[in-house]
Structure formats: C-alpha cells, structure tokens
Coordinates of C-alpha atoms and ligand atoms in Angstrom, one line a residue:
X1 CA -32.4 -19.3 13.7
X2 CA -31.4 -18.1 10.2
X3 CA -27.9 -17.0 9.7
X4 CA -26.8 -13.6 8.6
X5 CA -25.0 -14.0 5.3
X6 CA -21.5 -12.4 5.3
X7 CA -21.1 -10.6 2.1
X8 CA -17.5 -11.0 1.2
X9 CA -17.9 -9.2 -2.1
X10 CA -19.1 -6.1 -0.3
X11 CA -16.4 -6.2 2.4
X12 CA -13.8 -6.7 -0.3
X13 CA -15.1 -3.8 -2.3
X14 CA -15.0 -1.5 0.8
X15 CA -11.4 -2.5 1.6
X16 CA -10.2 -2.2 -2.0
X17 CA -11.6 1.4 -2.1
X18 CA -9.6 2.2 1.1
X19 CA -6.5 0.6 -0.4
X20 CA -7.0 2.5 -3.7
X21 CA -6.9 5.8 -1.7
X22 CA -3.8 4.9 0.1
X23 CA -2.1 3.9 -3.2
X24 CA -3.1 7.2 -4.8
X25 CA -1.6 8.9 -1.7
X26 CA 1.7 7.1 -2.2
X27 CA 1.9 8.3 -5.7
X28 CA 1.0 11.9 -4.9
X29 CA 3.3 12.3 -1.8
X30 CA 6.2 10.0 -2.7
X31 CA 6.0 9.4 -6.4
X32 CA 5.9 5.7 -5.7
X33 CA 3.6 3.2 -7.4
X34 CA 3.2 -0.1 -5.6
X35 CA 4.4 -2.8 -7.9
X36 CA 3.8 -6.6 -8.1
X37 CA 5.6 -9.1 -10.3
X38 CA 3.6 -12.3 -11.1
X39 CA 5.4 -15.3 -12.5
X40 CA 3.4 -17.9 -14.4
X41 CA 5.2 -21.1 -15.4
X42 CA 3.4 -23.2 -17.9
X43 CA -0.2 -23.0 -19.1
X44 CA -2.4 -24.5 -16.4
X45 CA -5.9 -23.1 -17.3
X46 CA -7.0 -22.5 -13.7
X47 CA -3.7 -20.7 -13.0
X48 CA -4.4 -18.5 -16.1
X49 CA -7.7 -17.5 -14.7
X50 CA -6.3 -16.8 -11.2
X51 CA -3.5 -14.7 -12.6
X52 CA -5.9 -12.8 -14.9
X53 CA -8.1 -12.0 -11.9
X54 CA -5.2 -10.9 -9.8
X55 CA -3.8 -8.6 -12.5
X56 CA -7.2 -7.1 -13.1
X57 CA -7.7 -6.4 -9.4
X58 CA -4.2 -4.7 -9.2
X59 CA -5.1 -2.5 -12.2
X60 CA -8.5 -1.5 -10.6
X61 CA -6.7 -0.5 -7.3
X62 CA -3.8 1.3 -8.9
X63 CA -1.1 -1.3 -8.3
X64 CA 1.4 -1.7 -11.2
X65 CA 1.7 -5.3 -12.2
X66 CA 4.2 -7.1 -14.4
X67 CA 3.5 -10.6 -15.7
X68 CA 6.4 -13.0 -16.5
X69 CA 5.3 -16.0 -18.5
X70 CA 7.7 -18.9 -18.6
X71 CA 7.2 -22.1 -20.6
X72 CA 6.3 -25.3 -18.8
X73 CA 9.8 -26.8 -19.4
X74 CA 11.6 -23.9 -17.8
X75 CA 14.7 -25.1 -15.9
X76 CA 14.6 -24.2 -12.2
X77 CA 17.8 -22.1 -12.6
X78 CA 16.0 -19.8 -15.1
X79 CA 13.1 -19.3 -12.7
X80 CA 15.5 -18.6 -9.8
X81 CA 17.4 -16.0 -11.9
X82 CA 14.1 -14.2 -12.6
X83 CA 13.3 -14.2 -8.9
X84 CA 16.8 -12.9 -8.1
X85 CA 16.3 -10.0 -10.6
X86 CA 12.9 -9.1 -9.1
X87 CA 14.3 -9.3 -5.5
X88 CA 16.8 -6.6 -6.5
X89 CA 14.4 -4.4 -8.4
X90 CA 13.2 -1.5 -6.2
X91 CA 10.1 -0.9 -8.3
X92 CA 8.8 -4.4 -7.4
X93 CA 7.3 -4.6 -3.9
X94 CA 5.7 -8.0 -4.2
X95 CA 6.6 -11.2 -6.0
X96 CA 4.1 -13.9 -6.6
X97 CA 4.9 -17.3 -8.2
X98 CA 1.6 -18.8 -9.3
X99 CA 1.2 -22.4 -8.1
X100 CA 1.3 -25.2 -9.0
X101 CA 4.7 -25.4 -10.5
X102 CA 5.9 -28.1 -13.0
X103 CA 7.6 -31.1 -11.5
X104 CA 11.2 -30.2 -12.5
X105 CA 11.0 -27.2 -10.1
X106 CA 11.3 -27.5 -6.3
X107 CA 8.5 -25.6 -4.7
X108 CA 10.2 -25.2 -1.3
X109 CA 13.4 -23.9 -3.0
X110 CA 11.4 -21.4 -5.0
X111 CA 9.4 -20.1 -2.0
X112 CA 12.6 -19.6 -0.1
X113 CA 14.3 -17.7 -2.9
X114 CA 11.7 -14.9 -2.8
X115 CA 12.9 -12.1 -0.5
X116 CA 10.8 -12.3 2.7
X117 CA 10.0 -8.6 2.5
X118 CA 8.5 -9.1 -1.0
X119 CA 6.8 -12.4 -0.2
X120 CA 3.2 -11.0 -0.5
X121 CA 1.7 -14.5 -0.6
X122 CA 3.3 -15.2 2.8
X123 CA 4.7 -18.6 1.9
X124 CA 8.4 -18.0 2.7
X125 CA 9.6 -20.0 5.8
X126 CA 10.5 -16.7 7.5
X127 CA 6.9 -15.5 7.2
X128 CA 5.5 -18.9 8.1
X129 CA 7.7 -18.9 11.2
X130 CA 6.4 -15.4 12.0
X131 CA 2.9 -16.8 12.3
X132 CA 4.1 -18.9 15.2
X133 CA 5.6 -15.9 17.1
X134 CA 3.0 -13.4 15.9
X135 CA 5.6 -11.4 14.0
X136 CA 4.9 -12.4 10.4
X137 CA 5.8 -9.8 7.7
X138 CA 3.0 -10.9 5.4
X139 CA 0.1 -13.1 6.5
X140 CA -1.0 -15.6 3.8
X141 CA -3.8 -14.1 1.8
X142 CA -6.7 -16.6 2.3
X143 CA -6.6 -17.0 6.1
X144 CA -5.8 -13.2 6.3
X145 CA -9.0 -12.6 4.3
X146 CA -11.0 -14.8 6.8
X147 CA -9.5 -12.8 9.7
X148 CA -10.5 -9.5 8.1
X149 CA -14.0 -10.8 7.4
X150 CA -14.4 -11.8 11.1
X151 CA -13.0 -8.4 12.1
X152 CA -15.4 -6.6 9.8
X153 CA -18.4 -8.6 11.2
X154 CA -17.1 -7.8 14.7
X155 CA -17.0 -11.5 15.6
X156 CA -15.4 -11.9 19.1
X157 CA -12.4 -14.2 18.9
X158 CA -10.8 -14.1 22.3
X159 CA -11.7 -17.1 24.4
X160 CA -14.0 -18.7 21.7
X161 CA -13.8 -22.2 20.5
X162 CA -12.5 -22.3 17.0
X163 CA -12.4 -25.4 14.9
X164 CA -10.5 -25.4 11.6
X165 CA -11.3 -28.2 9.2
X166 CA -8.3 -28.6 6.9
X167 CA -4.6 -28.5 7.8
X168 CA -2.9 -27.3 4.6
X169 CA 0.1 -25.1 4.7
X170 CA -1.7 -22.3 2.8
X171 CA -5.0 -22.2 4.5
X172 CA -5.7 -24.5 7.5
X173 CA -2.5 -24.3 9.5
X174 CA -1.9 -20.5 9.1
X175 CA -5.6 -19.9 9.9
X176 CA -5.3 -21.9 13.1
X177 CA -2.1 -20.0 14.1
X178 CA -3.6 -16.6 13.3
X179 CA -6.7 -17.3 15.5
X180 CA -4.6 -18.7 18.3
X181 CA -2.7 -15.4 18.2
X182 CA -6.0 -13.7 18.9
X183 CA -6.5 -15.9 22.0
X184 CA -9.0 -18.3 20.6
X185 CA -8.9 -22.0 21.7
X186 CA -8.2 -23.7 18.4
X187 CA -8.7 -27.3 17.3
X188 CA -7.5 -28.3 13.8
X189 CA -9.0 -31.3 12.0
X190 CA -7.9 -33.2 8.9
X191 CA -8.6 -36.4 6.9
X192 CA -7.5 -38.7 9.7
X193 CA -9.6 -37.0 12.4
X194 CA -12.0 -39.6 13.8
X195 CA -15.6 -38.5 14.1
X196 CA -15.2 -35.0 12.7
X197 CA -18.6 -33.9 13.9
X198 CA -17.7 -34.5 17.5
X199 CA -15.1 -31.6 17.1
X200 CA -17.1 -29.3 14.8
X201 CA -20.0 -29.4 17.2
X202 CA -17.8 -27.6 19.8
X203 CA -17.0 -24.7 17.5
X204 CA -18.3 -21.2 18.2
X205 CA -16.4 -20.3 15.0
X206 CA -16.1 -23.0 12.4
X207 CA -13.6 -22.5 9.5
X208 CA -13.8 -25.2 6.8
X209 CA -11.1 -25.5 4.1
X210 CA -11.1 -29.2 3.1
X211 CA -12.1 -29.1 -0.6
X212 CA -15.0 -31.6 0.0
X213 CA -18.4 -30.5 -1.1
X214 CA -21.2 -31.1 1.5
X215 CA -18.7 -32.1 4.2
X216 CA -20.3 -30.1 6.9
X217 CA -24.0 -30.8 7.5
X218 CA -26.3 -29.2 10.1
X219 CA -25.9 -32.0 12.7
X220 CA -22.2 -31.1 12.8
X221 CA -22.8 -27.4 13.7
X222 CA -23.5 -25.8 17.0
X223 CA -26.6 -23.6 17.1
X224 CA -25.5 -20.0 16.7
X225 CA -22.0 -20.8 15.4
X226 CA -20.2 -18.5 12.9
X227 CA -19.4 -20.6 9.8
X228 CA -16.7 -19.6 7.3
X229 CA -16.6 -21.8 4.2
X230 CA -13.3 -21.5 2.4
X231 CA -13.9 -24.5 0.1
X232 CA -14.3 -23.9 -3.6
X233 CA -15.6 -27.0 -5.5
X234 CA -16.8 -27.3 -9.0
X235 CA -19.7 -29.9 -9.2
X236 CA -20.2 -32.1 -12.3
X237 CA -23.2 -29.9 -13.3
X238 CA -20.9 -26.9 -13.3
X239 CA -22.1 -25.3 -10.1
X240 CA -19.5 -23.8 -7.7
X241 CA -20.1 -24.8 -4.1
X242 CA -18.1 -24.7 -0.8
X243 CA -17.6 -27.5 1.8
X244 CA -20.6 -26.6 3.8
X245 CA -24.2 -27.6 3.1
X246 CA -25.2 -23.9 2.9
X247 CA -29.0 -24.2 2.8
X248 CA -29.0 -26.6 5.8
X249 CA -26.4 -25.0 7.9
X250 CA -27.7 -21.4 7.5
X251 CA -30.8 -22.4 9.5
X252 CA -28.6 -23.2 12.5
X253 CA -25.6 -20.8 12.3
X254 CA -25.7 -17.1 13.4
X255 CA -23.5 -16.0 10.4
X256 CA -22.3 -17.9 7.4
X257 CA -20.2 -17.1 4.2
X258 CA -21.6 -18.1 0.9
X259 CA -19.7 -19.7 -2.0
X260 CA -19.1 -17.9 -4.2
X261 CA -19.1 -14.4 -2.8
X262 CA -17.7 -15.1 0.7
X263 CA -14.0 -15.8 1.3
X264 CA -13.0 -15.8 -2.4
X265 CA -13.1 -12.1 -3.0
X266 CA -11.1 -11.5 0.2
X267 CA -8.1 -13.5 -0.9
X268 CA -7.1 -11.3 -3.8
X269 CA -8.0 -8.2 -1.7
X270 CA -5.4 -9.3 0.9
X271 CA -2.8 -9.7 -1.9
X272 CA -3.5 -6.0 -2.8
X273 CA -3.2 -5.2 0.9
X274 CA 0.2 -7.0 1.3
X275 CA 1.6 -5.3 -1.8
X276 CA 0.5 -1.9 -0.6
X277 CA 1.9 -2.4 2.8
X278 CA 5.2 -3.6 1.3
X279 CA 5.4 -0.4 -0.7
X280 CA 4.7 1.7 2.4
X281 CA 7.4 -0.2 4.3
X282 CA 9.9 0.4 1.5
X283 CA 9.2 4.1 1.6
X284 CA 9.6 4.2 5.4
X285 CA 12.9 2.3 5.1
X286 CA 14.1 4.7 2.3
X287 CA 14.4 1.8 -0.2
Ligands
NAP1 P1 -5.6 -29.1 0.4 O1 -4.1 -28.7 0.3 O2 -6.1 -30.2 -0.5 O3 -5.9 -29.4 1.9 C1 -7.1 -29.9 2.3 C2 -7.1 -30.1 3.8 O4 -8.4 -30.6 4.2 C3 -6.1 -31.2 4.2 O5 -5.5 -30.8 5.4 C4 -6.9 -32.5 4.4 O6 -6.5 -33.4 5.4 C5 -8.2 -31.9 4.8 N1 -9.4 -32.7 4.5 C6 -9.6 -33.3 3.3 N2 -10.7 -34.1 3.3 C7 -11.1 -34.0 4.6 C8 -12.2 -34.6 5.3 N3 -13.1 -35.4 4.7 N4 -12.3 -34.4 6.6 C9 -11.5 -33.5 7.3 N5 -10.4 -32.9 6.7 C10 -10.3 -33.2 5.3 O7 -6.5 -27.8 0.1 P2 -6.3 -26.2 0.4 O8 -5.4 -25.6 -0.6 O9 -6.1 -26.0 1.8 O10 -7.8 -25.8 0.0 C11 -8.9 -26.2 0.7 C12 -10.2 -25.7 0.0 O11 -10.2 -24.3 0.0 C13 -10.3 -26.1 -1.5 O12 -11.6 -26.3 -1.9 C14 -9.7 -24.9 -2.2 O13 -10.2 -24.8 -3.5 C15 -10.2 -23.8 -1.3 N6 -9.4 -22.6 -1.4 C16 -10.1 -21.4 -1.5 C17 -9.5 -20.2 -1.5 C18 -10.3 -19.0 -1.6 O14 -9.8 -18.0 -1.9 N7 -11.6 -19.0 -1.2 C19 -8.1 -20.2 -1.4 C20 -7.4 -21.4 -1.3 C21 -8.1 -22.6 -1.2 P3 -5.0 -34.1 5.3 O15 -4.0 -33.0 5.8 O16 -5.1 -35.2 6.3 O17 -4.8 -34.5 3.9

C-alpha cells in the first residue's frame, strides 16, 4: 500500500479563496472589514516569522490587520491595557497575542484578558471549556486545521479509533476533544506513555504532535491508517521534518500529511476563518 498524500497547501488555498469571497461580501453588503490585532512582545526571531506570515495571509484574504510591537521588558499592566483597548474596539474582531511571552508576563492572565468573542486563537478558558461541551466559540487553529483536512479528505471519524500523540494545551488535548465530539474513540499519549507503539498500532487515525523527529516508525502504524503529522522540527542539516518517518510510514498508511505542506498551511487558514466568523457574528449581533 502507498498512502495518498494529503496536500494541505491545496486545501488551504481552496479554503482561503472561499473566505476571501465571504470577506469581500461583508465589505460590499455591510461596509465591514474583518479586523485582527496582533500583539508581539519582544523580538523572538521565530515569532517574527510567524507574525509576518499571519499578517501576509490576512492581507491576501482581505482581512485588515494591525500589529502592536511591544518591547521585551514591557510590564504586564501595559500589555493588559492594550488588550482592554482592543477588546473595546468594534473594528477589531480578533486579538492574537503571539507566544511565547517574556517571563514577567503571566500567560494564563493574558489569555483570560482577551474577550472570548475575540479570542481567535481559541486559548481563553471559556473557549477551552467549550471544547468539552461542544460549544466552543473558536476552536484552536492547529487542531481545527486538522479537523478541516480530515473533513476535506472525507475521512470517516464516527466510531473510528483515534490516537493522538501529544497532550499539549494548544494541539494534543483540544484535538482529542474535537475528535471525541465527532464520536471517535480517542486515546491520548504523552511522554510518560509506556510502549507508545502498542497504542499507535490501534489507530485508524493517528495524529502526531510531539515535536520529536522520527518518533513514529512503520512498525507503530496499522496498515491503512490515516496519519496526520503536526510536528515541525528543524534538523541540524537545516531540513524541516515532522514527527513521522514519512518515507517508511507512507508505504503502510492509506493517507498521510507531509511536512512541510500538510497541517502547517491549515493553521493560519483557520486563523483567517475564525476572524471572518467573528466579524460575521458581530454583524449579526449588531455590534
Ligand atoms: P509541546 O507543548 O512541546 O507538547 C508536546 C507533547 O508531546 C507533550 O504532551 C509531550 O508529552 C508529548 N511528547 C513529547 N515527546 C514524546 C514522546 N517521545 N512520546 C510521546 N509523547 C511525547 O508541543 P506542541 O506545541 O503541542 O507542538 C507539538 C509539535 O507540533 C511541535 O513539533 C510543534 O512545532 C508542532 N506544531 C505545529 C503546528 C502547525 O501549524 N503545524 C502548530 C503547533 C505546533 P508530555 O505532556 O508528557 O510532556
């Protein structure tokens, strides 16, 4: 068996074109431009790249973006005041604080300060809680991107065995909850899981988000499984790879995402989606 490669770039392109049309429609019919505010504290080089990519994607899709750069020694109160102002600004439909934050700033406090109905990253406790009940306002972008990929590829979820490797708050845990909401039987693995392969072998759908290159080898994958590799790892030789031995596992899986070009392009696409939906909700609510 040789797996079909899921082309995340192509799916992202298709979705972004749909969102661009909806955004243009909001402008024509309501005179509203969806707007996102991005706050970058400090000068982390990786964060600079992520923010640049997010802003470029917004521009391409027609979303208005504002970037607020704050120095690395910004006191927490200054950041909170900026968030408060953006919470109150009707032209801003989404607020994103780029992570990581410098140590003098409390991450949980910042995430809770963002108004839940502008929390397009989906990290506010209100939105996290909604994942449990199935009522979240904004699903977090990376697992949401995986869900959209599976939907696009018409992968049946209901009743299937799903194994999620990785239990972080931003990828693994929300991914598990989202697939549980779709009636999958979900198992979640982490660093302390004993004999990882014993679990991954049961997966009809295997989602890997550990940040460990080569973690998943063919012997750990069931024949015909759908394998989604969320990992992004830079090797010493400069190559970008996921957590899955792509060449080996593609001979056993039925579908597989590559790295790069799989889940990555979907993450920013879901940020665009959430910002658009936030603007549509604001219009419906007369805000
Ligand atoms: P994280 O916060 O470091 O969490 C990693 C998770 O994997 C933890 O739950 C950890 O277990 C688990 N883990 C680590 N080593 C393991 C092992 N050997 N066996 C089983 N589980 C193991 O990372 P993250 O933010 O979730 O990101 C995970 C990966 O996805 C990274 O490569 C990151 O770059 C990538 N990522 C990609 C996108 C994208 O857009 N494609 C977005 C976000 C993240 P413990 O809980 O026990 O520590």
